[in-house]
Short mmCIF file of C-alpha atoms in Angstrom, two decimals:
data_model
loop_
_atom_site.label_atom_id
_atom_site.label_comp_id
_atom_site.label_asym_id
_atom_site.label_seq_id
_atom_site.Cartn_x
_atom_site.Cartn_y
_atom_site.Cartn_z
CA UNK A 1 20.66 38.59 -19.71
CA UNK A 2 18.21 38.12 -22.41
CA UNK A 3 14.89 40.57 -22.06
CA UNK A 4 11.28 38.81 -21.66
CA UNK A 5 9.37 39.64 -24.78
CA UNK A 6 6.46 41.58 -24.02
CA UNK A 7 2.83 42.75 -25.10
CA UNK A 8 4.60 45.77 -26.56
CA UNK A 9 7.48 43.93 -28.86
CA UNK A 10 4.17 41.92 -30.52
CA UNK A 11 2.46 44.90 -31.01
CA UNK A 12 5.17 46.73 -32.81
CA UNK A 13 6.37 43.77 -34.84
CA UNK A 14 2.61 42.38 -35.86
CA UNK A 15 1.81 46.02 -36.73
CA UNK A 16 -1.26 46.34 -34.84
CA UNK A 17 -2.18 47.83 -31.24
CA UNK A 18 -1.21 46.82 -27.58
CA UNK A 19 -5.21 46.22 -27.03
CA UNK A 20 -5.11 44.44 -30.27
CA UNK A 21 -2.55 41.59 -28.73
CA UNK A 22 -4.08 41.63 -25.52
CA UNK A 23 -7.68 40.55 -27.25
CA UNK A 24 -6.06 38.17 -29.88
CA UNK A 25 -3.83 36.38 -27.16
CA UNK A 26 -6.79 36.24 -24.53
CA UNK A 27 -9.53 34.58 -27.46
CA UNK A 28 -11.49 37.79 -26.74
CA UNK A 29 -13.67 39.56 -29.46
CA UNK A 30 -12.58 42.49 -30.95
CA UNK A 31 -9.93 41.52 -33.30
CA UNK A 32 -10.53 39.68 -36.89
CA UNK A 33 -9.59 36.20 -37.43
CA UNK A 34 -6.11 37.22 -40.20
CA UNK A 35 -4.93 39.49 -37.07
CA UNK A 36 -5.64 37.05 -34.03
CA UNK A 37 -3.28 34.76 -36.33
CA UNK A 38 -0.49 36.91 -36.99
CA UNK A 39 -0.74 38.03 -33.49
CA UNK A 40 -0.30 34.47 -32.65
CA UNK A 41 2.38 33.55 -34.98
CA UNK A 42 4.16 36.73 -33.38
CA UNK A 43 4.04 35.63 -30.44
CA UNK A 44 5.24 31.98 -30.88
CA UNK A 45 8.35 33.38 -33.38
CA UNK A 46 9.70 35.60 -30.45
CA UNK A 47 8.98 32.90 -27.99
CA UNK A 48 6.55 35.06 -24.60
CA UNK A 49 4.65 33.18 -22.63
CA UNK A 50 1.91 34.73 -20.06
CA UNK A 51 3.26 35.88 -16.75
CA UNK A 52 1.14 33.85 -14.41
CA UNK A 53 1.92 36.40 -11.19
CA UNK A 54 -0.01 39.13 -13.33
CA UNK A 55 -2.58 36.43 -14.69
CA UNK A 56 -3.31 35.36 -10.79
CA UNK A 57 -3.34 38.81 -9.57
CA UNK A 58 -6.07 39.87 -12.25
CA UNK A 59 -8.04 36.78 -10.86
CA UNK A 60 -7.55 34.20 -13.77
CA UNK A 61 -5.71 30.86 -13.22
CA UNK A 62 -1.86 30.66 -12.60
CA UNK A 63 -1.65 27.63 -14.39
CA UNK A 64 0.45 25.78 -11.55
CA UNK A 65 -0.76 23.33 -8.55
CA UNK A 66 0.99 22.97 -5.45
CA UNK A 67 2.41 19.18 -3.67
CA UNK A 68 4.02 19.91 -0.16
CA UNK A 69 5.35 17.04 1.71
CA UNK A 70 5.86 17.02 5.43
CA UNK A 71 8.14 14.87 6.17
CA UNK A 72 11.56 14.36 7.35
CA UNK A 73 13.91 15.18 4.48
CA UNK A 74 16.63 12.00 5.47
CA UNK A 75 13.57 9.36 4.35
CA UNK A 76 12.70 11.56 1.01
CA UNK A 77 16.15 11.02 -0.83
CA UNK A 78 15.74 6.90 -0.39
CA UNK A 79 12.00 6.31 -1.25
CA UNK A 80 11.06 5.77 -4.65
CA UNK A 81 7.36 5.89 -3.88
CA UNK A 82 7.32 9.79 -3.92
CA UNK A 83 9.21 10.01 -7.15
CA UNK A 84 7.35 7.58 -9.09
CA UNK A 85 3.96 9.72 -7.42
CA UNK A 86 5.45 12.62 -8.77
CA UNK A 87 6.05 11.16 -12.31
CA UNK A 88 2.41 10.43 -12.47
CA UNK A 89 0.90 13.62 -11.27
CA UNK A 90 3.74 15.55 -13.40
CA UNK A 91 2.66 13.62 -16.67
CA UNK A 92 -1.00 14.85 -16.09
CA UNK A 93 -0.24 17.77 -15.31
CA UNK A 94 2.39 18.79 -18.45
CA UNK A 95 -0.17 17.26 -20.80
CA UNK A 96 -2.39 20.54 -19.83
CA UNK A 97 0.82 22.29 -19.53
CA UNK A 98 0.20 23.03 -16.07
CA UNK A 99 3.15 23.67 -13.47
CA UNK A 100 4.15 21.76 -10.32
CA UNK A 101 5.15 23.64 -7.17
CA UNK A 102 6.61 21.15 -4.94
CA UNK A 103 7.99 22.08 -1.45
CA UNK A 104 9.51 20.06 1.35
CA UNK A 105 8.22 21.21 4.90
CA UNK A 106 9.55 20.18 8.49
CA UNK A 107 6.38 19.56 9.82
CA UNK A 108 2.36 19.71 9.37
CA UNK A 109 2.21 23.58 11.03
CA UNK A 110 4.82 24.36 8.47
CA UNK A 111 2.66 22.66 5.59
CA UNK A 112 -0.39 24.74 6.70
CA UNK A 113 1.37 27.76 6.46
CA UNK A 114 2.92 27.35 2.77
CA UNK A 115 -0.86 26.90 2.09
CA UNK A 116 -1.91 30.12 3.15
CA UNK A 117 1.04 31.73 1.74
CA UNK A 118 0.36 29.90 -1.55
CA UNK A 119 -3.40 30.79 -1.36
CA UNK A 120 -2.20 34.49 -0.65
CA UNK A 121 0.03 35.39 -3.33
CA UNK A 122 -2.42 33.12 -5.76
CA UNK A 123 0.80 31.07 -6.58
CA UNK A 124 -1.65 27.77 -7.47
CA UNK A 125 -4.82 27.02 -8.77
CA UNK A 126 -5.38 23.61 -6.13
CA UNK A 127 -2.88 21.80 -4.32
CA UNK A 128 -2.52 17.52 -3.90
CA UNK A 129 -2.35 16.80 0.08
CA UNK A 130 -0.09 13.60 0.93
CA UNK A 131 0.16 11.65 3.91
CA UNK A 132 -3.01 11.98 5.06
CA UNK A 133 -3.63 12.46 9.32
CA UNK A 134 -5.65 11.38 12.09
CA UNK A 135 -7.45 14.40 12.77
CA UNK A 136 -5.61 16.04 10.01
CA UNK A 137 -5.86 19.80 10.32
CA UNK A 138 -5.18 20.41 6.50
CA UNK A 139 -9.45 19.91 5.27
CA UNK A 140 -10.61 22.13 7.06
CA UNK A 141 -7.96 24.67 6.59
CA UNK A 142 -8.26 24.28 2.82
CA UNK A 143 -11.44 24.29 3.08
CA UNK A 144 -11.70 27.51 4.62
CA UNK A 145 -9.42 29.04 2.15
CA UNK A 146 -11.45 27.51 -0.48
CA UNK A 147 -8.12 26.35 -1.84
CA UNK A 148 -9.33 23.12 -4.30
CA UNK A 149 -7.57 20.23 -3.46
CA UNK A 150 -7.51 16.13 -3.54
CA UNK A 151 -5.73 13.94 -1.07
CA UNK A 152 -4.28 11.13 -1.84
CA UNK A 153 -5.23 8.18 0.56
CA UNK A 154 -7.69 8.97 2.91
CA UNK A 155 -8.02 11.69 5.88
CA UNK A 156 -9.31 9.63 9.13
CA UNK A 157 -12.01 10.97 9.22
CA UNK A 158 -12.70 10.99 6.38
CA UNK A 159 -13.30 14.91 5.10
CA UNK A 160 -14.99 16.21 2.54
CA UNK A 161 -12.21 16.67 0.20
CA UNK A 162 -11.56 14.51 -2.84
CA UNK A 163 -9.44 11.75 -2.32
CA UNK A 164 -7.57 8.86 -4.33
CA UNK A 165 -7.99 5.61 -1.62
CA UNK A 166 -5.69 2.71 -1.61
CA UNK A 167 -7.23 -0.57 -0.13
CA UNK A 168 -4.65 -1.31 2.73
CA UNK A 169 -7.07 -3.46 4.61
CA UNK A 170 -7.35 -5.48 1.60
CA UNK A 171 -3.06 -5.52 0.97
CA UNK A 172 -2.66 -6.73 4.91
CA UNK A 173 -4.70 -9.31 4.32
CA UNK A 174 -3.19 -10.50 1.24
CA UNK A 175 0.08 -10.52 3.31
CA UNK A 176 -1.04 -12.00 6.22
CA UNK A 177 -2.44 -14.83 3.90
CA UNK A 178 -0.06 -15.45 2.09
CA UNK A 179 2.74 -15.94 5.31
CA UNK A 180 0.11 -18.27 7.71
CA UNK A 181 -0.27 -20.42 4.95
CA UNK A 182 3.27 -20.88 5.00
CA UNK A 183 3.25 -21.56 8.45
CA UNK A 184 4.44 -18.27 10.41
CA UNK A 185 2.65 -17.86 13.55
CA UNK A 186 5.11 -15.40 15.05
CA UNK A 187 5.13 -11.44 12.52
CA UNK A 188 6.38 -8.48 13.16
CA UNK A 189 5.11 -5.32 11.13
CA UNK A 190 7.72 -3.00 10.72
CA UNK A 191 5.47 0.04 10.24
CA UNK A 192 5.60 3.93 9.42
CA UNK A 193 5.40 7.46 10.92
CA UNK A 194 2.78 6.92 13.30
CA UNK A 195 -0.07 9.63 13.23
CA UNK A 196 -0.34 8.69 9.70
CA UNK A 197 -3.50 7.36 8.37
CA UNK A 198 -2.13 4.99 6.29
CA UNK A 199 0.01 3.63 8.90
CA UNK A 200 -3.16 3.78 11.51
CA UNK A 201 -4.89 1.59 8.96
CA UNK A 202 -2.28 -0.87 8.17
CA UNK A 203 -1.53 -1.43 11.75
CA UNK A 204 -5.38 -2.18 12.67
CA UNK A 205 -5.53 -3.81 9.56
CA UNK A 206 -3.05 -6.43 10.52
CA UNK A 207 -4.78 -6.37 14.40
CA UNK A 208 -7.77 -7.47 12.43
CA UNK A 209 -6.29 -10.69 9.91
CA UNK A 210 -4.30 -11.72 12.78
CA UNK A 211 -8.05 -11.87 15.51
CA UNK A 212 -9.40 -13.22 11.95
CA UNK A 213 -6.78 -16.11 12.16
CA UNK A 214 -6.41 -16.43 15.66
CA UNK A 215 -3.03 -15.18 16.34
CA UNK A 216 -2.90 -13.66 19.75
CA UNK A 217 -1.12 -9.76 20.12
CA UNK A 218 1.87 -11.78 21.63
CA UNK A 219 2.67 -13.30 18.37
CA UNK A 220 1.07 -10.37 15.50
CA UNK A 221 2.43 -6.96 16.33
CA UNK A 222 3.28 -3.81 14.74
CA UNK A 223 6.09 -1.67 15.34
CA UNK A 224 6.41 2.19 14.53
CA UNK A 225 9.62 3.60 12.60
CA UNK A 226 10.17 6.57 10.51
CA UNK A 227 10.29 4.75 7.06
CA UNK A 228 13.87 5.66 6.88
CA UNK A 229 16.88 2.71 6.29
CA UNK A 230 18.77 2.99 9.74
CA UNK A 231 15.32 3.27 11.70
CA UNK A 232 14.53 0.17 9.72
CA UNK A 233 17.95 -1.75 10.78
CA UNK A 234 17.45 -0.37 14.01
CA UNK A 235 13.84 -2.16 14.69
CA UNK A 236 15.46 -5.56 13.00
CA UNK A 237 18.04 -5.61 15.33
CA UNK A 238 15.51 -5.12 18.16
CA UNK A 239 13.45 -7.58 16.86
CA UNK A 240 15.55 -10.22 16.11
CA UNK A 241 17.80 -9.86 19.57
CA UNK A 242 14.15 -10.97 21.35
CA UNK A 243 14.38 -14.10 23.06
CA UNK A 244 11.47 -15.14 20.77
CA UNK A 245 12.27 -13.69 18.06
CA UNK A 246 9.50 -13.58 14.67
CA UNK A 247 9.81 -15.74 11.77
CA UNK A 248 8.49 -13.04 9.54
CA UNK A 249 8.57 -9.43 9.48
CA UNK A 250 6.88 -7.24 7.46
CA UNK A 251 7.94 -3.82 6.24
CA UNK A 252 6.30 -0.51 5.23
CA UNK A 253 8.61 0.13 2.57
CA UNK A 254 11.39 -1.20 0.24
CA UNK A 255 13.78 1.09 1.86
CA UNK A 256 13.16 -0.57 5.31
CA UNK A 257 12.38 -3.92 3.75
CA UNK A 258 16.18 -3.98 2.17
CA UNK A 259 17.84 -2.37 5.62
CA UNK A 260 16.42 -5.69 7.12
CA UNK A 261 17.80 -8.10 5.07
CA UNK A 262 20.93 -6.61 5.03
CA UNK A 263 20.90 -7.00 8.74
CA UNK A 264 19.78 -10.54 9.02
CA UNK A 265 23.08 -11.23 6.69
CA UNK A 266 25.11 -9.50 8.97
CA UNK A 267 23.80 -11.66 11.98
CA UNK A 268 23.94 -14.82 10.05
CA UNK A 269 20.34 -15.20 9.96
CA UNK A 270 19.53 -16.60 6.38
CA UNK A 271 16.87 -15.63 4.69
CA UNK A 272 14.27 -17.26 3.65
CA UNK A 273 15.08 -20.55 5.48
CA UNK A 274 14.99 -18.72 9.43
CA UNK A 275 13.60 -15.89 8.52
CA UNK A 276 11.07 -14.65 5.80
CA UNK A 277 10.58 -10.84 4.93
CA UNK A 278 7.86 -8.83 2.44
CA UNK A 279 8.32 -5.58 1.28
CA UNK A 280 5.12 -3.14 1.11
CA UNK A 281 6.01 -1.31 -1.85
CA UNK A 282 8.04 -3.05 -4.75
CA UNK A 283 10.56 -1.39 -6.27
CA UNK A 284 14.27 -2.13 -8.19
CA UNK A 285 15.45 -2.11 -4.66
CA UNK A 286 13.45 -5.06 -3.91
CA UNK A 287 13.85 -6.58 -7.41
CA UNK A 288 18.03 -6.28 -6.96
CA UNK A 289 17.96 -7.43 -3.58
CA UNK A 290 19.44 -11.27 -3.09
CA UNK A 291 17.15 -12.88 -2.25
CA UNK A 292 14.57 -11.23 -4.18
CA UNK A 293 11.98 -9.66 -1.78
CA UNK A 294 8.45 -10.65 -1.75
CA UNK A 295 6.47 -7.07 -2.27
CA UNK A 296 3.37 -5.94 -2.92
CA UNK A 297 2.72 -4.47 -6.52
CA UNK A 298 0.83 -1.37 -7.27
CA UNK A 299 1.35 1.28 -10.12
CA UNK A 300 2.28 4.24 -7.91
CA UNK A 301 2.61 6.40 -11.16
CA UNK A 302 -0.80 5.60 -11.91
CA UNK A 303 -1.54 6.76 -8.10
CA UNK A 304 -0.43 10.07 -9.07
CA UNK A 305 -1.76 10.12 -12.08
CA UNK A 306 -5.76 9.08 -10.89
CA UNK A 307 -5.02 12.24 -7.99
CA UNK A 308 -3.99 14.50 -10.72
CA UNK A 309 -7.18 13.68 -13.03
CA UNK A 310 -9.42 14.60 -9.98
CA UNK A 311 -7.68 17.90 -9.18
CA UNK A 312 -8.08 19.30 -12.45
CA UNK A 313 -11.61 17.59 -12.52
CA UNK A 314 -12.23 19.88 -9.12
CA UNK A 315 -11.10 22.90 -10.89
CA UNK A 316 -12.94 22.06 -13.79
CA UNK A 317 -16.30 22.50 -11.03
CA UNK A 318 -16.48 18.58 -10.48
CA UNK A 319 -18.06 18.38 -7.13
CA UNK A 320 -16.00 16.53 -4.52
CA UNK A 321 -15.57 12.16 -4.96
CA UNK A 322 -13.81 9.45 -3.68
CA UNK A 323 -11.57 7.03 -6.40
CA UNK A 324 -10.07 3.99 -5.38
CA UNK A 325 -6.36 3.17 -7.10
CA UNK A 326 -6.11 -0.26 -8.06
CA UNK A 327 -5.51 -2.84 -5.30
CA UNK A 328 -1.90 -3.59 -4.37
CA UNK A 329 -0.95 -7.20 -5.58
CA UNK A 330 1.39 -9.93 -3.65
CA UNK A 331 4.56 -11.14 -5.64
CA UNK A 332 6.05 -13.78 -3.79
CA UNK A 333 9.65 -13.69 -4.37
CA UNK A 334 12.73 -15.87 -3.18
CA UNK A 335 12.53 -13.71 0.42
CA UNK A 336 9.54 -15.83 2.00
CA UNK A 337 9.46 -19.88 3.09
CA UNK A 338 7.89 -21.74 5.50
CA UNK A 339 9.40 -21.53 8.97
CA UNK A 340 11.61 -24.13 10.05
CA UNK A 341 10.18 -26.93 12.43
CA UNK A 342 12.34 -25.52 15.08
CA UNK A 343 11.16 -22.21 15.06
#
């Protein structure tokens, strides 16, 4: 196995002092300007690279951020909403050639404690919170550990943290529009993890458009799932087996959103012309899908991104703000119709 260069294998082949490289590669007075560059130049030829651990435990930065997400690990491998979140925050992030520490934990006690494990060894500088809770315990553990961080969607309450918000009062309502003016009286949402805040919203969201448009509970209702595929089938089915059974059913995801339709073909029920469906998130699921799935269309790359921007803004000393990502967009697609008469 090939041997890290070190401090000591500059030194000797740059011809100069162990003190020497340690000033020239940390900017720091004390060396001229012809040695800090053949330091340099050194250093690049035999390819080292700081060791963060030592860099942390000396108090500087260990050039590396932290993403945990809490959730079960069937629904990660099927959602592309976390890997095109990723992608965003990771293209921020390798611009400043700064390091990602992701880690998948069973539950929000679990989360917590890679936190303080994290903020014990000094493994990251500030850490991007997902999935924001009601009465989320993360803020005010951070918080506490003065561990920077950024959410991304909003704690309810909201905390003190910085957070990237996503307007799903404003998305619902685009939805909701966009399937009474077809005619659907009778919609079914089709919603996440409960707990969530996200979800919390979206479900009083929809509570809201449907008081707004005078469709009674009976008729506008939201059910909870774990955004997985076979949870997903297994609220269709449900659904759909009711003697009055929705025209229109809404979904939290594409995953979900695709689940359905594949089991209204299996019960005959064709799509759009008994029943109409709409994706939350759009993705080539939904765009592959026959009939193409009505979705709403947001840059979740640019999500990550915006939560990125503000976590190295926080480290920077930016004091704590509130961004909100761009609002989600309806495409109506070949998957919603008016109802028939009969229904």
């Amino acid at each position: 196995m090939a041997r890290r260069p070190t401090i000591k294998d500059i030194a000797r082949r740059a011809g100069v002092s162990q003190s020497a490289v340690s000033f020239a590669l940390n900017d720091r007075p004390g060396v001229s300007e012809g040695t800090r560059a053949r330091v340099r130049k050194v250093a690049e030829e035999l390819g080292w690279q700081p060791n963060s651990a030592a860099r942390a435990l000396s108090g500087e930065r260990s050039g590396a951020v932290g993403l945990v997400l809490a959730r079960p690990a069937h629904t990660l491998g099927v959602e592309s909403f976390f890997l095109q979140l990723v992608s965003g925050i990771q293209e921020v992030l390798a611009a400043g050639r700064i390091a990602l520490l992701f880690q998948v934990a069973p539950d929000i006690e679990a989360e917590c404690a890679v936190y303080r494990r994290w903020w014990a060894e000094r493994r990251v500088d500030g850490v991007i919170v997902v999935d924001p809770r009601t009465d989320d315990p993360r803020p005010a553990l951070l918080q506490q550990l003065a561990l920077p961080a950024v959410t991304v969607g909003e704690t309810d309450p909201p905390s003190t943290l910085s957070a990237v918000r996503a307007d799903d009062a404003g998305a619902m309502a685009q939805v909701l529009d966009h399937l009474y003016g077809l005619g659907h009286r009778r919609i079914v949402h089709v919603a996440g993890l409960p707990g969530l805040a996200h979800t919390e919203r979206r479900i009083r969201s929809l509570r809201a458009e449907a008081d707004r448009l005078g469709l009674g509970p009976g008729d506008v209702r939201s059910v909870p799932t774990d955004y997985s595929d076979a949870e997903g089938a297994a609220a269709t089915r449900r659904i759909l087996a009711e003697p009055r059974p929705p025209t229109a059913i809404v979904y939290d995801n594409d995953v979900m959103a695709v689940a359905g339709a594949a089991v209204a073909a299996e019960l005959g029920i064709p799509v759009p012309d008994r029943l109409s469906l709409v994706a939350w998130d759009d993705s080539a699921l939904c765009r592959v899908t026959r009939p193409r799935l009505t979705a709403l269309v947001r840059d979740t790359g640019a999500f990550g991104r915006i939560a990125a921007e503000e976590l190295l803004a926080v480290l920077a000393g930016s004091p704590p703000r509130s961004r909100e990502s761009e609002r989600p967009r309806l495409e109506p697609r070949e998957s919603t119709a008016p109802p028939p008469a009969a229904y």
